[in-house]
Amino acid sequence: MKAIMGSSSKFVTDLRRNLKNSEFAARLFGIWAVLAVVLFGFYGIRPLFQVIKQKQATLEKIREININLETFLKSSFIS
Amino acid sequence: MQIKFLPDFQKLQRNLLLGIKELLQKRRHEQLSKETVETAIKVDEATRSAANLSSHINLFEEDETFTSGQNVRENFIVFSKGVIVFVSALFALILFYNFYLDLRLADNKADLDILFAEASQYEEERLLALQIDKKVSSYKNIVDNRKLFGNKTEVVLSSLAPGMEVLDFRIDEAQFVIVVKGTEVLSFSKLINRYLDSGLLAQIVLISADLSPSENSFTVELRGDFK
């Protein structure tokens, strides 16, 4: 247990020390930014945006159908 | 005792300082991290205080900048952090908007189901209305056709001379066929003239003409093609 705690503490210390190293941090954050743009942007935001466009069109159609149907049901022909 | 070892100690400290200075210059050229430089400065200060050296011995030149590469890297790190935060926030925003659209779609779908169920109660009335509409359409069609044939029929039948008897009469949009029985031949000629003068017919075809000596009558079958 002590060995595990010691190794984890050493890992954290090494990580903090490496993050203070600006060159390492620059590389790390650069790769992180590229991954964020590719994963969130290309594989996340782009398809999500297309899905949202389709959902908005469907929502507008359903709203229009609802309004027409409600108007028809409230018309004098039915009542 | 301390005075005796002082020259050797100072020499040792000076050699140590020179070694650190060379090391720092070498690492500076290799653009090592700021932490290493700060550590070296601390070592320098600690060594200087331990050796009780005056401050005129300077390991670093004051105009030397170690921060040119550091600044670029720091700016790059800040930019990268900004990109990460912006893209993540944008993704989260669009994701929440997607969930919001899902909720609105579900609500509208529920409303649509309710209205559809309400409209389904009037299915019988709808079918009845469809039947009535169909009947009305058929009636209108029949009335229109009747008017059309009525005018033509009136012309065809009103042209008959007195004493002529209609044995058969068929009419459609394109033509009519009439079988007429009469006693005078001249009345048939006048009938054909009246048909031609009416302006409705393109041609008249005499299909058959029979003479019945016992009754002293003629039976003529005519076909007229409308214009």
mmCIF file of C-alpha atoms in Angstrom:
data_model
loop_
_atom_site.group_PDB
_atom_site.id
_atom_site.type_symbol
_atom_site.label_atom_id
_atom_site.label_comp_id
_atom_site.label_asym_id
_atom_site.label_seq_id
_atom_site.Cartn_x
_atom_site.Cartn_y
_atom_site.Cartn_z
ATOM 1 C CA MET A 1 0.000 0.000 0.000
ATOM 2 C CA LYS A 2 2.813 2.308 0.932
ATOM 3 C CA ALA A 3 4.548 1.473 -2.318
ATOM 4 C CA ILE A 4 1.435 2.347 -4.279
ATOM 5 C CA MET A 5 0.982 5.588 -2.361
ATOM 6 C CA GLY A 6 4.616 6.390 -2.858
ATOM 7 C CA SER A 7 4.523 5.707 -6.578
ATOM 8 C CA SER A 8 1.331 7.737 -7.018
ATOM 9 C CA SER A 9 2.794 10.600 -5.050
ATOM 10 C CA LYS A 10 5.916 10.400 -7.162
ATOM 11 C CA PHE A 11 3.781 10.384 -10.303
ATOM 12 C CA VAL A 12 1.877 13.461 -9.162
ATOM 13 C CA THR A 13 5.079 15.217 -8.236
ATOM 14 C CA ASP A 14 6.611 14.348 -11.592
ATOM 15 C CA LEU A 15 3.516 15.533 -13.371
ATOM 16 C CA ARG A 16 3.501 18.846 -11.531
ATOM 17 C CA ARG A 17 7.156 19.285 -12.190
ATOM 18 C CA ASN A 18 6.706 18.470 -15.883
ATOM 19 C CA LEU A 19 3.786 20.828 -16.166
ATOM 20 C CA LYS A 20 5.958 23.590 -14.817
ATOM 21 C CA ASN A 21 8.280 22.805 -17.670
ATOM 22 C CA SER A 22 6.933 25.163 -20.282
ATOM 23 C CA GLU A 23 8.148 23.159 -23.248
ATOM 24 C CA PHE A 24 6.461 20.022 -22.037
ATOM 25 C CA ALA A 25 3.327 21.962 -21.148
ATOM 26 C CA ALA A 26 3.282 23.620 -24.561
ATOM 27 C CA ARG A 27 3.471 20.266 -26.298
ATOM 28 C CA LEU A 28 0.863 18.781 -23.994
ATOM 29 C CA PHE A 29 -1.620 21.613 -24.440
ATOM 30 C CA GLY A 30 -0.924 21.781 -28.175
ATOM 31 C CA ILE A 31 -1.770 18.114 -28.644
ATOM 32 C CA TRP A 32 -4.739 18.520 -26.336
ATOM 33 C CA ALA A 33 -6.037 21.460 -28.366
ATOM 34 C CA VAL A 34 -5.677 19.558 -31.649
ATOM 35 C CA LEU A 35 -7.461 16.557 -30.161
ATOM 36 C CA ALA A 36 -10.231 18.810 -28.848
ATOM 37 C CA VAL A 37 -10.701 20.445 -32.226
ATOM 38 C CA VAL A 38 -10.715 17.110 -34.070
ATOM 39 C CA LEU A 39 -12.852 15.136 -31.628
ATOM 40 C CA PHE A 40 -15.256 17.808 -30.409
ATOM 41 C CA GLY A 41 -15.242 19.827 -33.587
ATOM 42 C CA PHE A 42 -15.136 17.405 -36.459
ATOM 43 C CA TYR A 43 -16.708 14.349 -34.857
ATOM 44 C CA GLY A 44 -18.907 16.208 -32.353
ATOM 45 C CA ILE A 45 -20.060 19.648 -33.360
ATOM 46 C CA ARG A 46 -20.371 19.060 -37.106
ATOM 47 C CA PRO A 47 -22.726 16.012 -37.016
ATOM 48 C CA LEU A 48 -24.563 17.492 -34.065
ATOM 49 C CA PHE A 49 -25.159 20.662 -36.036
ATOM 50 C CA GLN A 50 -26.596 18.670 -38.952
ATOM 51 C CA VAL A 51 -28.856 16.700 -36.608
ATOM 52 C CA ILE A 52 -30.051 19.926 -35.018
ATOM 53 C CA LYS A 53 -30.929 21.348 -38.428
ATOM 54 C CA GLN A 54 -33.024 18.269 -39.240
ATOM 55 C CA LYS A 55 -34.698 18.354 -35.844
ATOM 56 C CA GLN A 56 -35.574 21.996 -36.240
ATOM 57 C CA ALA A 57 -37.172 21.330 -39.635
ATOM 58 C CA THR A 58 -39.146 18.412 -38.168
ATOM 59 C CA LEU A 59 -40.212 20.527 -35.225
ATOM 60 C CA GLU A 60 -41.505 23.250 -37.513
ATOM 61 C CA LYS A 61 -43.490 20.697 -39.526
ATOM 62 C CA ILE A 62 -45.026 19.157 -36.419
ATOM 63 C CA ARG A 63 -45.954 22.596 -35.090
ATOM 64 C CA GLU A 64 -47.600 23.482 -38.386
ATOM 65 C CA ILE A 65 -49.534 20.190 -38.410
ATOM 66 C CA ASN A 66 -50.605 20.764 -34.819
ATOM 67 C CA ILE A 67 -51.868 24.249 -35.580
ATOM 68 C CA ASN A 68 -53.763 23.109 -38.677
ATOM 69 C CA LEU A 69 -55.283 20.130 -36.900
ATOM 70 C CA GLU A 70 -56.309 22.198 -33.915
ATOM 71 C CA THR A 71 -57.886 24.804 -36.176
ATOM 72 C CA PHE A 72 -59.722 22.092 -38.058
ATOM 73 C CA LEU A 73 -61.031 20.500 -34.862
ATOM 74 C CA LYS A 74 -62.213 23.848 -33.561
ATOM 75 C CA SER A 75 -63.935 24.695 -36.819
ATOM 76 C CA SER A 76 -67.731 24.850 -37.127
ATOM 77 C CA PHE A 77 -67.845 21.728 -39.245
ATOM 78 C CA ILE A 78 -66.897 19.486 -36.350
ATOM 79 C CA SER A 79 -68.455 21.381 -33.501
ATOM 80 C CA MET B 1 41.330 26.870 11.951
ATOM 81 C CA GLN B 2 38.794 28.676 9.872
ATOM 82 C CA ILE B 3 41.310 31.212 8.675
ATOM 83 C CA LYS B 4 43.638 28.422 7.704
ATOM 84 C CA PHE B 5 41.108 26.736 5.423
ATOM 85 C CA LEU B 6 39.596 29.927 4.071
ATOM 86 C CA PRO B 7 41.701 30.295 0.867
ATOM 87 C CA ASP B 8 41.062 26.717 -0.162
ATOM 88 C CA PHE B 9 37.395 27.136 0.568
ATOM 89 C CA GLN B 10 37.162 30.329 -1.498
ATOM 90 C CA LYS B 11 39.010 28.672 -4.341
ATOM 91 C CA LEU B 12 36.668 25.757 -4.171
ATOM 92 C CA GLN B 13 33.654 28.074 -4.163
ATOM 93 C CA ARG B 14 34.966 30.031 -7.127
ATOM 94 C CA ASN B 15 35.542 26.859 -9.106
ATOM 95 C CA LEU B 16 32.059 25.734 -8.191
ATOM 96 C CA LEU B 17 30.583 29.063 -9.291
ATOM 97 C CA LEU B 18 32.446 28.968 -12.590
ATOM 98 C CA GLY B 19 31.208 25.452 -13.187
ATOM 99 C CA ILE B 20 27.615 26.498 -12.454
ATOM 100 C CA LYS B 21 27.969 29.491 -14.756
ATOM 101 C CA GLU B 22 29.201 27.307 -17.606
ATOM 102 C CA LEU B 23 26.458 24.857 -16.957
ATOM 103 C CA LEU B 24 23.828 27.596 -16.977
ATOM 104 C CA GLN B 25 25.116 29.110 -20.181
ATOM 105 C CA LYS B 26 25.140 25.714 -21.824
ATOM 106 C CA ARG B 27 21.618 24.994 -20.700
ATOM 107 C CA ARG B 28 20.469 28.451 -21.654
ATOM 108 C CA HIS B 29 21.661 27.833 -25.185
ATOM 109 C CA GLU B 30 19.804 24.597 -25.168
ATOM 110 C CA GLN B 31 16.710 26.537 -24.050
ATOM 111 C CA LEU B 32 15.923 24.502 -21.027
ATOM 112 C CA SER B 33 13.038 25.287 -18.807
ATOM 113 C CA LYS B 34 12.581 28.307 -16.646
ATOM 114 C CA GLU B 35 12.461 26.097 -13.614
ATOM 115 C CA THR B 36 16.027 24.991 -14.208
ATOM 116 C CA VAL B 37 17.123 28.571 -14.513
ATOM 117 C CA GLU B 38 15.296 29.536 -11.343
ATOM 118 C CA THR B 39 16.841 26.588 -9.569
ATOM 119 C CA ALA B 40 20.231 27.688 -10.789
ATOM 120 C CA ILE B 41 19.570 31.191 -9.491
ATOM 121 C CA LYS B 42 18.635 29.777 -6.119
ATOM 122 C CA VAL B 43 21.769 27.651 -6.096
ATOM 123 C CA ASP B 44 23.721 30.717 -7.030
ATOM 124 C CA GLU B 45 22.251 32.749 -4.199
ATOM 125 C CA ALA B 46 22.708 29.946 -1.706
ATOM 126 C CA THR B 47 26.281 29.404 -2.778
ATOM 127 C CA ARG B 48 26.957 33.101 -2.690
ATOM 128 C CA SER B 49 25.606 33.435 0.799
ATOM 129 C CA ALA B 50 27.477 30.318 1.970
ATOM 130 C CA ALA B 51 30.707 31.625 0.515
ATOM 131 C CA ASN B 52 29.975 35.098 1.866
ATOM 132 C CA LEU B 53 30.836 36.569 -1.483
ATOM 133 C CA SER B 54 30.196 40.138 -2.376
ATOM 134 C CA SER B 55 27.467 40.918 -4.805
ATOM 135 C CA HIS B 56 29.750 42.171 -7.541
ATOM 136 C CA ILE B 57 30.297 38.586 -8.643
ATOM 137 C CA ASN B 58 27.373 38.111 -11.018
ATOM 138 C CA LEU B 59 26.662 34.798 -12.593
ATOM 139 C CA PHE B 60 24.113 36.302 -14.994
ATOM 140 C CA GLU B 61 24.403 39.348 -17.091
ATOM 141 C CA GLU B 62 21.523 41.669 -16.394
ATOM 142 C CA ASP B 63 20.638 42.305 -20.025
ATOM 143 C CA GLU B 64 20.485 38.662 -20.884
ATOM 144 C CA THR B 65 16.949 37.526 -21.462
ATOM 145 C CA PHE B 66 15.855 34.026 -20.780
ATOM 146 C CA THR B 67 12.283 34.770 -21.412
ATOM 147 C CA SER B 68 12.060 35.144 -25.199
ATOM 148 C CA GLY B 69 11.418 31.447 -25.819
ATOM 149 C CA GLN B 70 9.456 31.231 -22.620
ATOM 150 C CA ASN B 71 7.088 33.968 -23.715
ATOM 151 C CA VAL B 72 6.336 32.249 -27.007
ATOM 152 C CA ARG B 73 5.644 28.998 -25.220
ATOM 153 C CA GLU B 74 3.518 30.706 -22.587
ATOM 154 C CA ASN B 75 1.477 32.429 -25.293
ATOM 155 C CA PHE B 76 1.075 29.151 -27.104
ATOM 156 C CA ILE B 77 -0.070 27.464 -23.920
ATOM 157 C CA VAL B 78 -2.594 30.232 -23.258
ATOM 158 C CA PHE B 79 -3.828 29.986 -26.845
ATOM 159 C CA SER B 80 -4.115 26.200 -26.599
ATOM 160 C CA LYS B 81 -6.035 26.484 -23.355
ATOM 161 C CA GLY B 82 -8.348 29.017 -24.976
ATOM 162 C CA VAL B 83 -8.976 26.717 -27.944
ATOM 163 C CA ILE B 84 -9.665 23.769 -25.645
ATOM 164 C CA VAL B 85 -12.073 25.743 -23.477
ATOM 165 C CA PHE B 86 -13.827 27.359 -26.447
ATOM 166 C CA VAL B 87 -14.333 24.124 -28.401
ATOM 167 C CA SER B 88 -15.457 22.259 -25.304
ATOM 168 C CA ALA B 89 -17.861 25.021 -24.311
ATOM 169 C CA LEU B 90 -19.265 25.227 -27.831
ATOM 170 C CA PHE B 91 -19.749 21.481 -27.939
ATOM 171 C CA ALA B 92 -21.462 21.517 -24.541
ATOM 172 C CA LEU B 93 -23.712 24.375 -25.647
ATOM 173 C CA ILE B 94 -24.776 22.621 -28.837
ATOM 174 C CA LEU B 95 -25.277 19.408 -26.892
ATOM 175 C CA PHE B 96 -27.589 21.145 -24.429
ATOM 176 C CA TYR B 97 -29.475 22.762 -27.310
ATOM 177 C CA ASN B 98 -29.860 19.317 -28.843
ATOM 178 C CA PHE B 99 -31.375 18.030 -25.597
ATOM 179 C CA TYR B 100 -33.663 21.049 -25.507
ATOM 180 C CA LEU B 101 -34.809 20.290 -29.072
ATOM 181 C CA ASP B 102 -35.442 16.670 -28.079
ATOM 182 C CA LEU B 103 -37.675 17.811 -25.243
ATOM 183 C CA ARG B 104 -39.603 20.190 -27.502
ATOM 184 C CA LEU B 105 -39.999 17.466 -30.124
ATOM 185 C CA ALA B 106 -41.344 15.069 -27.510
ATOM 186 C CA ASP B 107 -43.833 17.700 -26.286
ATOM 187 C CA ASN B 108 -45.043 18.493 -29.799
ATOM 188 C CA LYS B 109 -45.312 14.789 -30.612
ATOM 189 C CA ALA B 110 -47.465 14.278 -27.516
ATOM 190 C CA ASP B 111 -49.708 17.185 -28.571
ATOM 191 C CA LEU B 112 -49.956 15.722 -32.049
ATOM 192 C CA ASP B 113 -50.966 12.330 -30.672
ATOM 193 C CA ILE B 114 -53.686 13.931 -28.559
ATOM 194 C CA LEU B 115 -55.057 15.902 -31.494
ATOM 195 C CA PHE B 116 -54.892 12.851 -33.725
ATOM 196 C CA ALA B 117 -56.828 10.792 -31.197
ATOM 197 C CA GLU B 118 -59.389 13.576 -30.965
ATOM 198 C CA ALA B 119 -59.694 13.717 -34.729
ATOM 199 C CA SER B 120 -60.076 9.941 -34.959
ATOM 200 C CA GLN B 121 -63.372 10.221 -33.069
ATOM 201 C CA TYR B 122 -64.841 11.895 -36.138
ATOM 202 C CA GLU B 123 -63.789 9.149 -38.533
ATOM 203 C CA GLU B 124 -67.396 8.088 -39.258
ATOM 204 C CA GLU B 125 -68.402 11.670 -39.921
ATOM 205 C CA ARG B 126 -65.455 12.039 -42.208
ATOM 206 C CA LEU B 127 -66.433 8.969 -44.215
ATOM 207 C CA LEU B 128 -70.021 10.200 -44.368
ATOM 208 C CA ALA B 129 -68.858 13.590 -45.546
ATOM 209 C CA LEU B 130 -66.734 11.917 -48.196
ATOM 210 C CA GLN B 131 -69.740 9.951 -49.437
ATOM 211 C CA ILE B 132 -71.865 13.070 -49.523
ATOM 212 C CA ASP B 133 -69.171 14.922 -51.385
ATOM 213 C CA LYS B 134 -68.942 12.086 -53.879
ATOM 214 C CA LYS B 135 -72.689 12.101 -54.405
ATOM 215 C CA VAL B 136 -72.754 15.857 -54.840
ATOM 216 C CA SER B 137 -69.986 15.624 -57.415
ATOM 217 C CA SER B 138 -71.852 12.898 -59.301
ATOM 218 C CA TYR B 139 -75.052 14.911 -59.202
ATOM 219 C CA LYS B 140 -73.306 17.972 -60.548
ATOM 220 C CA ASN B 141 -71.788 15.904 -63.320
ATOM 221 C CA ILE B 142 -75.136 14.412 -64.238
ATOM 222 C CA VAL B 143 -76.842 17.798 -64.221
ATOM 223 C CA ASP B 144 -74.152 19.281 -66.434
ATOM 224 C CA ASN B 145 -74.401 16.377 -68.896
ATOM 225 C CA ARG B 146 -78.171 16.617 -68.843
ATOM 226 C CA LYS B 147 -77.999 20.243 -69.817
ATOM 227 C CA LEU B 148 -75.651 19.384 -72.632
ATOM 228 C CA PHE B 149 -77.735 16.519 -73.951
ATOM 229 C CA GLY B 150 -80.950 18.417 -73.247
ATOM 230 C CA ASN B 151 -80.086 21.146 -75.675
ATOM 231 C CA LYS B 152 -79.091 18.661 -78.383
ATOM 232 C CA THR B 153 -82.052 16.409 -77.719
ATOM 233 C CA GLU B 154 -84.392 19.349 -77.920
ATOM 234 C CA VAL B 155 -82.983 20.338 -81.313
ATOM 235 C CA VAL B 156 -83.154 16.780 -82.643
ATOM 236 C CA LEU B 157 -86.677 16.062 -81.460
ATOM 237 C CA SER B 158 -88.171 19.478 -82.131
ATOM 238 C CA SER B 159 -87.170 19.195 -85.763
ATOM 239 C CA LEU B 160 -89.559 16.336 -86.288
ATOM 240 C CA ALA B 161 -92.605 17.162 -88.386
ATOM 241 C CA PRO B 162 -96.110 16.541 -87.068
ATOM 242 C CA GLY B 163 -97.268 13.007 -87.740
ATOM 243 C CA MET B 164 -93.794 11.513 -87.349
ATOM 244 C CA GLU B 165 -93.382 8.818 -84.755
ATOM 245 C CA VAL B 166 -90.075 8.161 -82.975
ATOM 246 C CA LEU B 167 -89.460 4.436 -82.673
ATOM 247 C CA ASP B 168 -85.955 4.579 -81.239
ATOM 248 C CA PHE B 169 -83.632 7.328 -80.082
ATOM 249 C CA ARG B 170 -80.103 7.144 -78.746
ATOM 250 C CA ILE B 171 -77.805 10.052 -78.109
ATOM 251 C CA ASP B 172 -74.327 10.656 -76.659
ATOM 252 C CA GLU B 173 -71.791 13.405 -76.819
ATOM 253 C CA ALA B 174 -70.592 12.546 -80.313
ATOM 254 C CA GLN B 175 -73.694 11.469 -82.230
ATOM 255 C CA PHE B 176 -77.352 10.461 -82.169
ATOM 256 C CA VAL B 177 -79.296 7.711 -83.864
ATOM 257 C CA ILE B 178 -83.000 8.079 -84.434
ATOM 258 C CA VAL B 179 -85.547 5.745 -86.033
ATOM 259 C CA VAL B 180 -88.565 7.653 -87.276
ATOM 260 C CA LYS B 181 -91.779 6.395 -88.810
ATOM 261 C CA GLY B 182 -93.806 8.632 -91.124
ATOM 262 C CA THR B 183 -96.208 8.583 -93.993
ATOM 263 C CA GLU B 184 -94.760 11.264 -96.251
ATOM 264 C CA VAL B 185 -91.379 11.115 -97.919
ATOM 265 C CA LEU B 186 -91.159 14.875 -98.138
ATOM 266 C CA SER B 187 -91.273 15.243 -94.370
ATOM 267 C CA PHE B 188 -88.044 13.180 -94.105
ATOM 268 C CA SER B 189 -86.313 15.497 -96.579
ATOM 269 C CA LYS B 190 -87.446 18.497 -94.565
ATOM 270 C CA LEU B 191 -86.240 16.822 -91.374
ATOM 271 C CA ILE B 192 -82.765 16.354 -92.824
ATOM 272 C CA ASN B 193 -82.745 19.976 -93.973
ATOM 273 C CA ARG B 194 -83.711 21.197 -90.529
ATOM 274 C CA TYR B 195 -80.958 19.114 -88.940
ATOM 275 C CA LEU B 196 -78.396 20.586 -91.294
ATOM 276 C CA ASP B 197 -79.696 24.108 -90.708
ATOM 277 C CA SER B 198 -79.482 23.751 -86.932
ATOM 278 C CA GLY B 199 -75.701 24.067 -87.058
ATOM 279 C CA LEU B 200 -75.142 21.344 -84.474
ATOM 280 C CA LEU B 201 -74.397 18.534 -86.903
ATOM 281 C CA ALA B 202 -71.318 17.876 -88.955
ATOM 282 C CA GLN B 203 -72.995 15.252 -91.109
ATOM 283 C CA ILE B 204 -76.116 13.108 -91.391
ATOM 284 C CA VAL B 205 -75.979 9.475 -92.458
ATOM 285 C CA LEU B 206 -79.057 7.685 -93.777
ATOM 286 C CA ILE B 207 -78.604 4.230 -92.341
ATOM 287 C CA SER B 208 -81.777 2.590 -93.640
ATOM 288 C CA ALA B 209 -85.142 3.398 -95.172
ATOM 289 C CA ASP B 210 -87.966 0.852 -95.264
ATOM 290 C CA LEU B 211 -91.308 1.061 -96.989
ATOM 291 C CA SER B 212 -94.254 -0.782 -95.490
ATOM 292 C CA PRO B 213 -96.936 -1.071 -98.266
ATOM 293 C CA SER B 214 -99.529 -2.501 -95.939
ATOM 294 C CA GLU B 215 -99.374 0.481 -93.608
ATOM 295 C CA ASN B 216 -98.318 2.881 -96.396
ATOM 296 C CA SER B 217 -95.566 4.238 -94.163
ATOM 297 C CA PHE B 218 -91.848 4.726 -94.212
ATOM 298 C CA THR B 219 -89.401 3.822 -91.465
ATOM 299 C CA VAL B 220 -86.119 5.742 -91.685
ATOM 300 C CA GLU B 221 -83.050 5.331 -89.511
ATOM 301 C CA LEU B 222 -80.752 8.350 -89.362
ATOM 302 C CA ARG B 223 -77.444 8.983 -87.656
ATOM 303 C CA GLY B 224 -76.200 12.459 -87.011
ATOM 304 C CA ASP B 225 -72.636 13.321 -85.957
ATOM 305 C CA PHE B 226 -72.313 16.409 -83.799
ATOM 306 C CA LYS B 227 -69.695 18.992 -84.496
#
